[in-house]
Short mmCIF file of C-alpha atoms and ligand atoms in Angstrom, two decimals:
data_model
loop_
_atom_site.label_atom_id
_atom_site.label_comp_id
_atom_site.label_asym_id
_atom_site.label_seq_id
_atom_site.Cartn_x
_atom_site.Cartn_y
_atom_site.Cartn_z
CA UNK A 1314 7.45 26.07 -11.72
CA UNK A 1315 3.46 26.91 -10.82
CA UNK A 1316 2.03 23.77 -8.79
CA UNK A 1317 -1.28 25.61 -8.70
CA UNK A 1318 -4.22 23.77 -10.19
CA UNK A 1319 -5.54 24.96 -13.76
CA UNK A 1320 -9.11 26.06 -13.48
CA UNK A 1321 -10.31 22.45 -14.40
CA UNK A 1322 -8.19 20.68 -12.02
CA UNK A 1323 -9.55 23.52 -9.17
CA UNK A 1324 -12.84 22.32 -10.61
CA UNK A 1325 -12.46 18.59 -9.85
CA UNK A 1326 -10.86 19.34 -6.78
CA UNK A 1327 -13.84 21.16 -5.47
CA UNK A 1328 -16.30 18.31 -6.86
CA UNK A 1329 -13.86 15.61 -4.84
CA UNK A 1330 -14.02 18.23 -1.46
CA UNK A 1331 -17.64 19.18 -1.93
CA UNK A 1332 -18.39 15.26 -2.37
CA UNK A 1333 -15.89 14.42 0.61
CA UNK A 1334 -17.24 16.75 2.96
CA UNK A 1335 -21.34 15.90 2.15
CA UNK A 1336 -20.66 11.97 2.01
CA UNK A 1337 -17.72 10.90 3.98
CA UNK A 1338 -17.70 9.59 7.69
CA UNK A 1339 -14.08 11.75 8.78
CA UNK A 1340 -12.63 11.19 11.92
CA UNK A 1341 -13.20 12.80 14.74
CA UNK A 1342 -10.49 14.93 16.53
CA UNK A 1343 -7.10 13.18 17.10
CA UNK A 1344 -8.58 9.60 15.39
CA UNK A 1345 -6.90 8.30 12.61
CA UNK A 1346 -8.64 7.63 9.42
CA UNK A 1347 -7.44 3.79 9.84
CA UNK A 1348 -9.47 4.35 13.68
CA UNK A 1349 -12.35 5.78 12.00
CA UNK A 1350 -12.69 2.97 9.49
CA UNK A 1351 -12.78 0.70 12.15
CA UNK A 1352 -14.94 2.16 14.72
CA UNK A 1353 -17.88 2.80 12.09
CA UNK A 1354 -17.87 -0.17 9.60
CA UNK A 1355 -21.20 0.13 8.71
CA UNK A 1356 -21.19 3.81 8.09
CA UNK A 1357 -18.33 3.10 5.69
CA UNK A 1358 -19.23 0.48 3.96
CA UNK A 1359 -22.19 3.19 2.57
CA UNK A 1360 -19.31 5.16 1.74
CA UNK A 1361 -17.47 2.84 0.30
CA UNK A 1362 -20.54 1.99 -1.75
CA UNK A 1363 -20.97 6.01 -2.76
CA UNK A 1364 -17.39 5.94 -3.78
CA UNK A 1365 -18.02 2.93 -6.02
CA UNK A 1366 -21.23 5.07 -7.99
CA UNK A 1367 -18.95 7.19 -8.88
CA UNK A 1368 -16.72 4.91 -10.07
CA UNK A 1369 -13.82 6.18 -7.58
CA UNK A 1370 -13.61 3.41 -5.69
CA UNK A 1371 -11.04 2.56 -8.43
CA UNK A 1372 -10.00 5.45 -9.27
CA UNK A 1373 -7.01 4.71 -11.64
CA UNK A 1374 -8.93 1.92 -13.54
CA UNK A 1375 -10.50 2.51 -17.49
CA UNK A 1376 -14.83 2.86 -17.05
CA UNK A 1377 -15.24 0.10 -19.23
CA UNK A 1378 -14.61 -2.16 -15.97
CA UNK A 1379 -16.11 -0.04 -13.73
CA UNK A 1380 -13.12 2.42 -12.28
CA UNK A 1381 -13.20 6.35 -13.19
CA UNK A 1382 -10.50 6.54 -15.93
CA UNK A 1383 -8.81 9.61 -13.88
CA UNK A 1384 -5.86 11.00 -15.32
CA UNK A 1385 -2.69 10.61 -13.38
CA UNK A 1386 -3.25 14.84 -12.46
CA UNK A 1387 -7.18 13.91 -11.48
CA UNK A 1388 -5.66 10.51 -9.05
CA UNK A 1389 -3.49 13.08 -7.56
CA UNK A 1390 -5.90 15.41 -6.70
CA UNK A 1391 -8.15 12.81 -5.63
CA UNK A 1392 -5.46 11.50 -3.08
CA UNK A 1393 -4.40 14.73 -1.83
CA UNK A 1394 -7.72 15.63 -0.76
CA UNK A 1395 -8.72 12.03 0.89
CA UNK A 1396 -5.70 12.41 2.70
CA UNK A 1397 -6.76 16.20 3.45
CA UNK A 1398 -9.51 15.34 5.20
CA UNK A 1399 -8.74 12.11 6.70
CA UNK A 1400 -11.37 10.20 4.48
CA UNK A 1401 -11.43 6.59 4.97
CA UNK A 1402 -9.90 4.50 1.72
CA UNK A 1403 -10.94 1.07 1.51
CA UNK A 1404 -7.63 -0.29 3.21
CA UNK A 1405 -8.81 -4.10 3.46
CA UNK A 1406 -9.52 -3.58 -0.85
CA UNK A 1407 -6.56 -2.32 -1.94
CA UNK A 1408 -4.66 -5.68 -2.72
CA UNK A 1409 -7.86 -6.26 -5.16
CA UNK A 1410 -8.17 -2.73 -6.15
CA UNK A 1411 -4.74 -1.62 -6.46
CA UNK A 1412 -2.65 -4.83 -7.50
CA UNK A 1413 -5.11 -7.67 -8.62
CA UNK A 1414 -7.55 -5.48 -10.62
CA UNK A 1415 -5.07 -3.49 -12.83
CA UNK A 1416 -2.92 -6.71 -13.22
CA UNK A 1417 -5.94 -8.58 -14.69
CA UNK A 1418 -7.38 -5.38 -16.72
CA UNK A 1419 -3.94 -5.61 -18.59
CA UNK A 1420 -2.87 -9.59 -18.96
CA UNK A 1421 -6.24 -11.26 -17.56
CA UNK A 1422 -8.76 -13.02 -20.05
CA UNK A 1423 -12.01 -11.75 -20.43
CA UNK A 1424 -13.61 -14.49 -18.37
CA UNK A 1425 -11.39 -13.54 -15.80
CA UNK A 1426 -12.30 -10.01 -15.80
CA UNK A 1427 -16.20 -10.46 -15.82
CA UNK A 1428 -15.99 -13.14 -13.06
CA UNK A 1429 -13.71 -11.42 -10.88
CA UNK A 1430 -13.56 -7.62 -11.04
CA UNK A 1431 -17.27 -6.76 -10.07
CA UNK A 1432 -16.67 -8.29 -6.84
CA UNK A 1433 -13.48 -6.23 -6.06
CA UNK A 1434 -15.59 -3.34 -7.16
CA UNK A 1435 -18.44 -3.84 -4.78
CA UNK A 1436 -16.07 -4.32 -1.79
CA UNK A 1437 -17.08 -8.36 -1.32
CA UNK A 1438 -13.94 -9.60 -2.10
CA UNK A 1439 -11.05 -9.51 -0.36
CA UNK A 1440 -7.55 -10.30 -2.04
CA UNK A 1441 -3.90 -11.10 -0.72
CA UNK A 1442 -0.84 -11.54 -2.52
CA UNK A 1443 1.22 -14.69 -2.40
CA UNK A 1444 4.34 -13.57 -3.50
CA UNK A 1445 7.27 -13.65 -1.04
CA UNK A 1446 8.32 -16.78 0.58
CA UNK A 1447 11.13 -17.60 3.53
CA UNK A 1448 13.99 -17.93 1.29
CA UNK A 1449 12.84 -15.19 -1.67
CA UNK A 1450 11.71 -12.09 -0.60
CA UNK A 1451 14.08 -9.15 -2.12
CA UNK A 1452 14.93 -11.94 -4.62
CA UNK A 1453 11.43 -12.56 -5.69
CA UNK A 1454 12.72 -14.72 -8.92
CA UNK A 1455 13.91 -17.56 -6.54
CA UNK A 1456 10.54 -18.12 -5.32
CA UNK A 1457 10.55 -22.07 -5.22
CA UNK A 1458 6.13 -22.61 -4.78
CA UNK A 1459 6.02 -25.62 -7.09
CA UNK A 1460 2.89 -25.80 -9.59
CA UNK A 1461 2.81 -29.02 -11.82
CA UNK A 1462 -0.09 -29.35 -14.46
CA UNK A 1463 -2.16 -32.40 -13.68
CA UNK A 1464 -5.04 -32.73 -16.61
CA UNK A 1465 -7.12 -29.76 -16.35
CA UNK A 1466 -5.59 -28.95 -12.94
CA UNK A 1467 -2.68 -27.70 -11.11
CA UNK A 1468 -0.95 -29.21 -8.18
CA UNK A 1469 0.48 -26.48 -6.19
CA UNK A 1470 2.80 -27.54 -2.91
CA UNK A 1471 4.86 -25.08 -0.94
CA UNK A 1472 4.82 -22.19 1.69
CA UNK A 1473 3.73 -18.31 1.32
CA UNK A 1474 4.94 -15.64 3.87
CA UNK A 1475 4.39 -11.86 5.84
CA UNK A 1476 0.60 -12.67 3.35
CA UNK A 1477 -1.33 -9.77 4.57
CA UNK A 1478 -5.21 -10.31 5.35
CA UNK A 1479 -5.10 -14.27 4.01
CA UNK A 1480 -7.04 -15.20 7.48
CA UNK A 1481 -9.98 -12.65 5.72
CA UNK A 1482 -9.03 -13.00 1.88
CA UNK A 1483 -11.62 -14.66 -0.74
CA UNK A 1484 -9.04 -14.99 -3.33
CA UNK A 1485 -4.96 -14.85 -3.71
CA UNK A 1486 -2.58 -13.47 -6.71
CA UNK A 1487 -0.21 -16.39 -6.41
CA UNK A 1488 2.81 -16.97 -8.16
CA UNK A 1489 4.22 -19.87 -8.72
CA UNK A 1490 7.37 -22.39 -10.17
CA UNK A 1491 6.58 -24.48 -13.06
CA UNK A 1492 9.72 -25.09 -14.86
CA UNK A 1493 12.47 -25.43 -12.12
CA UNK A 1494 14.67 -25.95 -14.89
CA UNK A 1495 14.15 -22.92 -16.80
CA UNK A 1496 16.28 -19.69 -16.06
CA UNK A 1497 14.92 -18.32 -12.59
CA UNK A 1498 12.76 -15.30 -14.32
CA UNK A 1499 11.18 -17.25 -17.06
CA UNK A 1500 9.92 -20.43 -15.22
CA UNK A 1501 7.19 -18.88 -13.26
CA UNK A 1502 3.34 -18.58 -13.36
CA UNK A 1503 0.76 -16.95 -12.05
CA UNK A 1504 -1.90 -18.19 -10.55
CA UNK A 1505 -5.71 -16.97 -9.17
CA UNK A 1506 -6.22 -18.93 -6.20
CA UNK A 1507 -9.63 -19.19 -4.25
CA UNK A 1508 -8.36 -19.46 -0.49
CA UNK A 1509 -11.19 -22.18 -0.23
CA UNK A 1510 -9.79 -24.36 -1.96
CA UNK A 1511 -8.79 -27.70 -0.02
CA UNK A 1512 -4.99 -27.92 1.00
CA UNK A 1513 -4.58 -24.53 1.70
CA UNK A 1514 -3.62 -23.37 5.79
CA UNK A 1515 -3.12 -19.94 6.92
CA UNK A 1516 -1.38 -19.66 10.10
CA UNK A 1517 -1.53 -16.41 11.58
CA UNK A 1518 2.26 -14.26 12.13
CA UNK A 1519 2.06 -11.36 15.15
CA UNK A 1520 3.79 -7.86 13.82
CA UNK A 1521 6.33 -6.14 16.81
CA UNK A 1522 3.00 -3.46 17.50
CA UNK A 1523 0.94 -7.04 18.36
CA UNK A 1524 -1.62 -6.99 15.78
CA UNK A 1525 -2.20 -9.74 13.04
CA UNK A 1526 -1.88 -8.12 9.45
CA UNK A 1527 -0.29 -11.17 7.82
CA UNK A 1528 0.21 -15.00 7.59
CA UNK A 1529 2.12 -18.00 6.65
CA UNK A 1530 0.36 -19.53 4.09
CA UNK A 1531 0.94 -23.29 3.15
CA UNK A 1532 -0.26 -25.00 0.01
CA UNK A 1533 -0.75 -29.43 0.56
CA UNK A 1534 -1.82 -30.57 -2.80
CA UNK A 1535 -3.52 -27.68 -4.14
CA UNK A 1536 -5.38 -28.02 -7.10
CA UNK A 1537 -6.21 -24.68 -8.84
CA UNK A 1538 -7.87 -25.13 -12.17
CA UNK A 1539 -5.95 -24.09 -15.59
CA UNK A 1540 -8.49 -21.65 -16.12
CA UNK A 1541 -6.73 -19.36 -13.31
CA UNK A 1542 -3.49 -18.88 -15.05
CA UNK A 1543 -2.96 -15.36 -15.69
CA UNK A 1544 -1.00 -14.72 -18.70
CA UNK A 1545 1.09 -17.57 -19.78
CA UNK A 1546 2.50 -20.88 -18.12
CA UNK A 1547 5.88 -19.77 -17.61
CA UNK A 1548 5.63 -15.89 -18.19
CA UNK A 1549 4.03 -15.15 -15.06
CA UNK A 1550 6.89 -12.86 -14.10
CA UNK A 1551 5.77 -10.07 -16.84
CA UNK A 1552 2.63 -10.20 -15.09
CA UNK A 1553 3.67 -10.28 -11.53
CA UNK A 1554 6.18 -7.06 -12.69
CA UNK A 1555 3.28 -5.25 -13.45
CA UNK A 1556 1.47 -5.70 -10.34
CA UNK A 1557 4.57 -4.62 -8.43
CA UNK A 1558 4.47 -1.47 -10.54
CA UNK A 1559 0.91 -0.88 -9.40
CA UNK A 1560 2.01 -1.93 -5.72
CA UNK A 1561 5.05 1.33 -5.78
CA UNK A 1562 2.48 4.24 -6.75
CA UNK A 1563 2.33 5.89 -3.50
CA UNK A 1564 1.45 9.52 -4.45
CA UNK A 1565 -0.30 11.88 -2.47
CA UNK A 1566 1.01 10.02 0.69
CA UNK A 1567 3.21 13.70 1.26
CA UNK A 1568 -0.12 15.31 2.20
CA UNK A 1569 -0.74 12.59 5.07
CA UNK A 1570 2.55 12.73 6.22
CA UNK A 1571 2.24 16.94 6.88
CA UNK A 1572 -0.90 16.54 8.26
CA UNK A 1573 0.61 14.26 11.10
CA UNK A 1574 3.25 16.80 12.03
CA UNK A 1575 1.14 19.74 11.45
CA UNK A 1576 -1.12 17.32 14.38
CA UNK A 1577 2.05 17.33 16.39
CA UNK A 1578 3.07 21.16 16.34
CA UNK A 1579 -0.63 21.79 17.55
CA UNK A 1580 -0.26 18.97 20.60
CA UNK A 1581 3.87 21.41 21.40
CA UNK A 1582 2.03 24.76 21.44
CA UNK A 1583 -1.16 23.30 23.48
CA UNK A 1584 1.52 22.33 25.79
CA UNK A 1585 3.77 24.84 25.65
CA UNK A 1586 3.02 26.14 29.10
CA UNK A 1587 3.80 22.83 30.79
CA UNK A 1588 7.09 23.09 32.23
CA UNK A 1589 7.28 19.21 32.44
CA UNK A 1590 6.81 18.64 29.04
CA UNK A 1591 9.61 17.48 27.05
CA UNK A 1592 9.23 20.47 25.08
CA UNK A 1593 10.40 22.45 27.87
CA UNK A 1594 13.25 19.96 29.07
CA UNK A 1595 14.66 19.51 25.95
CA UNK A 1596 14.68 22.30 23.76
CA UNK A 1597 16.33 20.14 20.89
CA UNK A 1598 13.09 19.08 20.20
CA UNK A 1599 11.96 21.81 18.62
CA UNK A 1600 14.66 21.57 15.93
CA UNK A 1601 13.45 18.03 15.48
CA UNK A 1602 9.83 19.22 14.18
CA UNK A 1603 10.70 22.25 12.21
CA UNK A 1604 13.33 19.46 10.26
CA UNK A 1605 10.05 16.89 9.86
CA UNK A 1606 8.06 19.83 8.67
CA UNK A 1607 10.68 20.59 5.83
CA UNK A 1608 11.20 16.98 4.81
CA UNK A 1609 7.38 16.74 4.19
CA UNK A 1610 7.57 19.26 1.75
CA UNK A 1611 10.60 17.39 0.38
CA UNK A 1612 8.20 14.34 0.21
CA UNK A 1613 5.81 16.77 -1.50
CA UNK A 1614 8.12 17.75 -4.18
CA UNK A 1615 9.26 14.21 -5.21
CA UNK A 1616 5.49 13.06 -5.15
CA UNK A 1617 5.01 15.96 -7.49
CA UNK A 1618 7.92 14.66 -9.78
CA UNK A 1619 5.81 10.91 -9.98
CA UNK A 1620 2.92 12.04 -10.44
CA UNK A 1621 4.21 14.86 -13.61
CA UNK A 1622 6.22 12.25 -14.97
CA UNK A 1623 2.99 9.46 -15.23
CA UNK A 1624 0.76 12.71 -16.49
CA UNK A 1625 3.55 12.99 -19.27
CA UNK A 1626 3.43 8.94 -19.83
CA UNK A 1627 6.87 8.69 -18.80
CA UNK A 1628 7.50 5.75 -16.27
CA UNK A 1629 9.10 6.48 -13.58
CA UNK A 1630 11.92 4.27 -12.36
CA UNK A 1631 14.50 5.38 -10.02
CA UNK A 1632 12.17 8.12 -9.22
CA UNK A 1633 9.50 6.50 -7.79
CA UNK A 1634 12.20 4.29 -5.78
CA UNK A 1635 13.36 8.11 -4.47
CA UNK A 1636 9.82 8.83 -3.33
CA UNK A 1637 9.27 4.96 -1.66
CA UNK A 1638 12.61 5.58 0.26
CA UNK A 1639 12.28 8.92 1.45
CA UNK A 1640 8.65 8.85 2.68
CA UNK A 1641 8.97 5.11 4.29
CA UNK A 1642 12.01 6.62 6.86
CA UNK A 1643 10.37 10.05 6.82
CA UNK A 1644 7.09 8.80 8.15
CA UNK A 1645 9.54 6.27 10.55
CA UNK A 1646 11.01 9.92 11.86
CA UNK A 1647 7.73 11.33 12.07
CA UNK A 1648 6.81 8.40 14.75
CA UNK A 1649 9.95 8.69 16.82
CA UNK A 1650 9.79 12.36 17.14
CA UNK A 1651 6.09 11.99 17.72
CA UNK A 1652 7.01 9.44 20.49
CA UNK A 1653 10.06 12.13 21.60
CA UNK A 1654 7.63 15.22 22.31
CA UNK A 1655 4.72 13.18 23.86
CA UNK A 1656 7.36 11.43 26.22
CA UNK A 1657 6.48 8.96 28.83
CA UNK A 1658 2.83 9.94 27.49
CA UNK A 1659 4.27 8.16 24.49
CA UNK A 1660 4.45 4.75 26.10
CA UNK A 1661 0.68 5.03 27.33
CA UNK A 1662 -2.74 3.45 24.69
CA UNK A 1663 -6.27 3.48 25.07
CA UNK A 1664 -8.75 6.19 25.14
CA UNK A 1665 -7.27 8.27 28.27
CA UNK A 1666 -3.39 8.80 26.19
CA UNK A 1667 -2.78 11.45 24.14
CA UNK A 1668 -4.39 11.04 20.75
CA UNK A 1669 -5.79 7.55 21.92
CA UNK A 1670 -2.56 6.00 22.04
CA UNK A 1671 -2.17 6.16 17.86
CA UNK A 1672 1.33 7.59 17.88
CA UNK A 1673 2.54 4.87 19.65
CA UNK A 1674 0.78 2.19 17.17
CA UNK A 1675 2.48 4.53 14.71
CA UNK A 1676 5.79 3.98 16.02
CA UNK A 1677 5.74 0.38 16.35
CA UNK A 1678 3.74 0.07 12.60
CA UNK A 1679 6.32 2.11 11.40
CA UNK A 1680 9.47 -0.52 11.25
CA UNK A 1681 7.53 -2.25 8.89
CA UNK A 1682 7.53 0.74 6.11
CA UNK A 1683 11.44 0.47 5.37
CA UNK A 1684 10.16 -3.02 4.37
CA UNK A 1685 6.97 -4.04 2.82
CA UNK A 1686 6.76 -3.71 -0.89
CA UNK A 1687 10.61 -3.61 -1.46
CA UNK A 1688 13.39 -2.92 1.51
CA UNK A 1689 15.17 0.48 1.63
CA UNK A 1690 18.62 -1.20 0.68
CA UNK A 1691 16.93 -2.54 -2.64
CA UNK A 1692 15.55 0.98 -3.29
CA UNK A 1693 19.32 2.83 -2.91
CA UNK A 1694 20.54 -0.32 -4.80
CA UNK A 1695 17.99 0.92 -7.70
CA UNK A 1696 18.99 4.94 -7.22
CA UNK A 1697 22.78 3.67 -7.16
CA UNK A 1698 22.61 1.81 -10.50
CA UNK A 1699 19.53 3.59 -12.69
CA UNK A 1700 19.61 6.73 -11.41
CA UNK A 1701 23.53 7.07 -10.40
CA UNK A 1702 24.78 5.13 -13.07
CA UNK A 1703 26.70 3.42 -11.02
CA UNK A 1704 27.95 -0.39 -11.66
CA UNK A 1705 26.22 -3.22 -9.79
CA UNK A 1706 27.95 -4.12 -6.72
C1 FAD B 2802 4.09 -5.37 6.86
C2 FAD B 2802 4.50 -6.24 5.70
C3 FAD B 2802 3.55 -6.71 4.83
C4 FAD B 2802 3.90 -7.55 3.78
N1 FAD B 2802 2.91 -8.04 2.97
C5 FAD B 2802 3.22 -8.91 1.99
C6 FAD B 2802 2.20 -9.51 1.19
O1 FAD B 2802 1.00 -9.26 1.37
N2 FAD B 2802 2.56 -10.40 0.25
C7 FAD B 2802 3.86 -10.73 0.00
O2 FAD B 2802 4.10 -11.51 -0.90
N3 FAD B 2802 4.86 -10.18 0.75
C8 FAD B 2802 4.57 -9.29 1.73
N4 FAD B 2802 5.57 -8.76 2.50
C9 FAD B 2802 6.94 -9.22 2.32
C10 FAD B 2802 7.89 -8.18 1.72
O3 FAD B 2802 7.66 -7.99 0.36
C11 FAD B 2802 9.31 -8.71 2.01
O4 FAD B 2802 9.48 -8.73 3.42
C12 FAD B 2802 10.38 -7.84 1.39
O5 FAD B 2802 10.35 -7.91 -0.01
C13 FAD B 2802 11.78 -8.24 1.90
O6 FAD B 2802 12.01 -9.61 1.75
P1 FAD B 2802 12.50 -10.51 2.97
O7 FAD B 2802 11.66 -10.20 4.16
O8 FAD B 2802 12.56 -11.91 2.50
O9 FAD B 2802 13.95 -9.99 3.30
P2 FAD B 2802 15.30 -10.38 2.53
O10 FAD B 2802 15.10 -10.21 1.06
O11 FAD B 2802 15.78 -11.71 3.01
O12 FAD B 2802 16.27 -9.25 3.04
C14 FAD B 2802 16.89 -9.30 4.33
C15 FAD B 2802 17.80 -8.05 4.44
O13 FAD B 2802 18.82 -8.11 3.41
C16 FAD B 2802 18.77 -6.94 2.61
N5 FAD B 2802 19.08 -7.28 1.22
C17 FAD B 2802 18.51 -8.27 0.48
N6 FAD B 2802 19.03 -8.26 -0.77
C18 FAD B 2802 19.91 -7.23 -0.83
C19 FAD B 2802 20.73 -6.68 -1.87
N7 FAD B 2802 20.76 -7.22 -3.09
N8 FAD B 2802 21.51 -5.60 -1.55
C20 FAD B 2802 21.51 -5.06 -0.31
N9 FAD B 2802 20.73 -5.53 0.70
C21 FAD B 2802 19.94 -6.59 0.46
C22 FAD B 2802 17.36 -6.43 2.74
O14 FAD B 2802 17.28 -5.05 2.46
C23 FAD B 2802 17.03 -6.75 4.19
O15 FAD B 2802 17.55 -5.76 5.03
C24 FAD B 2802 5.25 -7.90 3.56
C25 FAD B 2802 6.24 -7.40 4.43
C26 FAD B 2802 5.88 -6.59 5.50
C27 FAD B 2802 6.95 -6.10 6.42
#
């Protein structure tokens, strides 16, 4: 099998580089390109606002609405080489970009997509999704948010969870029960909810590494207008399917996750000399990176499966669930042997600790990976029964 690029995908990828390396503000040495977004907001919001010229601030959407109609080859390239260099991506967009965008491109009305995409395009408006709630999370169907029609209104009552950015977000993707009656799957709608709106509370919810990503979101009397339906009354699960299909596209993470070890073998050699380090004291840990260094490339492969299934307009099912499982508890094992070489340096943050303290962040992020956007348990459950063929237990 060749992975090299044809000569028009070498092409793009030296108009993306060439572009990245005049335009983009990269990190400096040992920052993160998370760090780097937030140290230099302003700076990137001009790059953000570069990368929306271009149209590749939305890479994967059609140029009628304002994305750059990239071919699933041309996204991959373009991901690979952000990640390359550390670019900053529009992290605090990607709900709207990634999710709320696409969804409304393919089951939104026109008035919807004039009056909301532009804004997602420019970078004003910031989205969450209200989908999982205390008692329906892996089992998104029994979601219980009531919506009744009143007149030209909606009354919505009921409770959100683990929302991430609500305390910033303009608008939310929220779904909804309005026929309790119904079968679980076909009694749902979706909903566009301005976070404005009276009735609505976000209460903020502390992650285990101490920083506030998400919420608990609580609806009193909501009234959203019928106008902000997307789809059908009732049918909002095909819709809310397809923004969880946008949500699992995860390629050219694999190039990421080698750069962080690659960062790692350069902090063992620069330390090699240091009989104190743990490097020295115990030697096991050098079987530890040269196994991270060959499950990257693992990660690399599967991506590379995704991405030439999509470019052949296959879907990819159990697949993609391979690629969400493997690089989630890779990139966990890339923290705790990043955490295992730097040692009691591991435990230290702020500007004086190795690599500013980011591995550690890393670590504690990284218990969240196995579970946002679909647990590791429901992925095997998917690769047991699509891909294994195996009953359902
Ligand atoms: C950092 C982070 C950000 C998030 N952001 C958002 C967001 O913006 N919007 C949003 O709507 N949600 C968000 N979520 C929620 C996320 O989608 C849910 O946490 C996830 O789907 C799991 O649901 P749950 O927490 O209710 O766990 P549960 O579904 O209650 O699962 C509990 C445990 O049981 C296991 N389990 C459940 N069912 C099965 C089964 N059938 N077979 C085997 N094991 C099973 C699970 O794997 C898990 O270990 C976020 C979560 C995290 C961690």
């Amino acid at each position: 099998m060749d992975f090299n690029d044809t000569p028009e995908e070498a092409s793009f990828r030296k108009e993306v580089r060439d572009f990245i390396l005049a335009e983009a503000p990269l990190p400096k040495k040992g920052e993160s390109g998370v760090e780097a977004l937030m140290n230099s907001w302003e700076a990137n919001l001009g790059w953000f606002k570069k990368l929306g010229q271009r149209g590749w601030i939305a890479p994967a959407w059609p140029k009628e609405y304002g994305g750059a109609g990239m071919t699933t080859v041309q996204q991959f390239i373009f991901n690979e080489e952000m990640a390359l260099h550390k670019a900053p991506r529009p992290l605090h967009m990607i709900i709207g970009l990634g999710m709320a965008g696409p969804t409304l491109i393919v089951h939104g009305t026109e008035d919807q997509k004039k009056k909301y995409l532009p804004g997602m395009l420019r970078g004003e408006d910031i989205w969450c999704q209200g989908y999982s709630e205390p008692e329906a999370g892996s089992d998104l169907a029994s979601l219980q948010t009531r919506a009744v029609r009143d007149g030209d209104d909606y009354v919505i009552n009921g409770q959100k969870i683990w929302t991430t950015v609500a305390h910033i977000a303009k608008y939310m993707i929220l779904l909804t029960r309005t026929d309790p009656d119904a079968p679980k799957h076909r009694g749902i709608t979706y909903f566009i909810l301005d976070m404005k709106s009276p009735g609505v509370e976000v209460r903020p919810l502390y992650n285990l590494g101490n920083s506030h990503e998400f919420n608990e979101v609580f609806f009193n009397n909501v009234r959203i207008p019928k106008d902000n339906v997307i789809g059908e009354e009732n049918r909002g699960w095909y819709s809310a399917v397809t923004t969880l299909d946008f949500e699992r596209s995860s390629i050219g993470s694999a190039t990421g996750m080698k750069q962080n070890v690659e960062e790692l073998i350069e902090y063992a050699v620069e330390h090699a000399n240091d009989p104190t380090s743990t490097l020295n004291t115990n030697p096991m840990l050098r079987y530890e990176l040269a196994d991270r260094m060959l499950e990257t490339e693992v990660a690399r492969m599967l991506s590379y499966r995704v991405a030439s299934m999509q470019a052949r307009g296959l879907i990819p099912n159990y697949e993609a669930s391979l690629l969400k499982l493997f690089s989630t508890e890779l990139n966990q094992r890339i923290a705790k042997t990043a955490v295992h070489i730097l040692g009691l340096y591991g435990q230290l943050k702020g500007d004086d600790a190795p690599n500013r303290g980011r591995w550690l962040a890393t670590f504690l992020r990284s218990a969240a990976y196995t579970i946002e956007g679909g647990t590791s348990e429901i992925q095997r459950n998917i690769i047991a029964q699509r891909g294994l063929g195996l009953p359902r237990d």
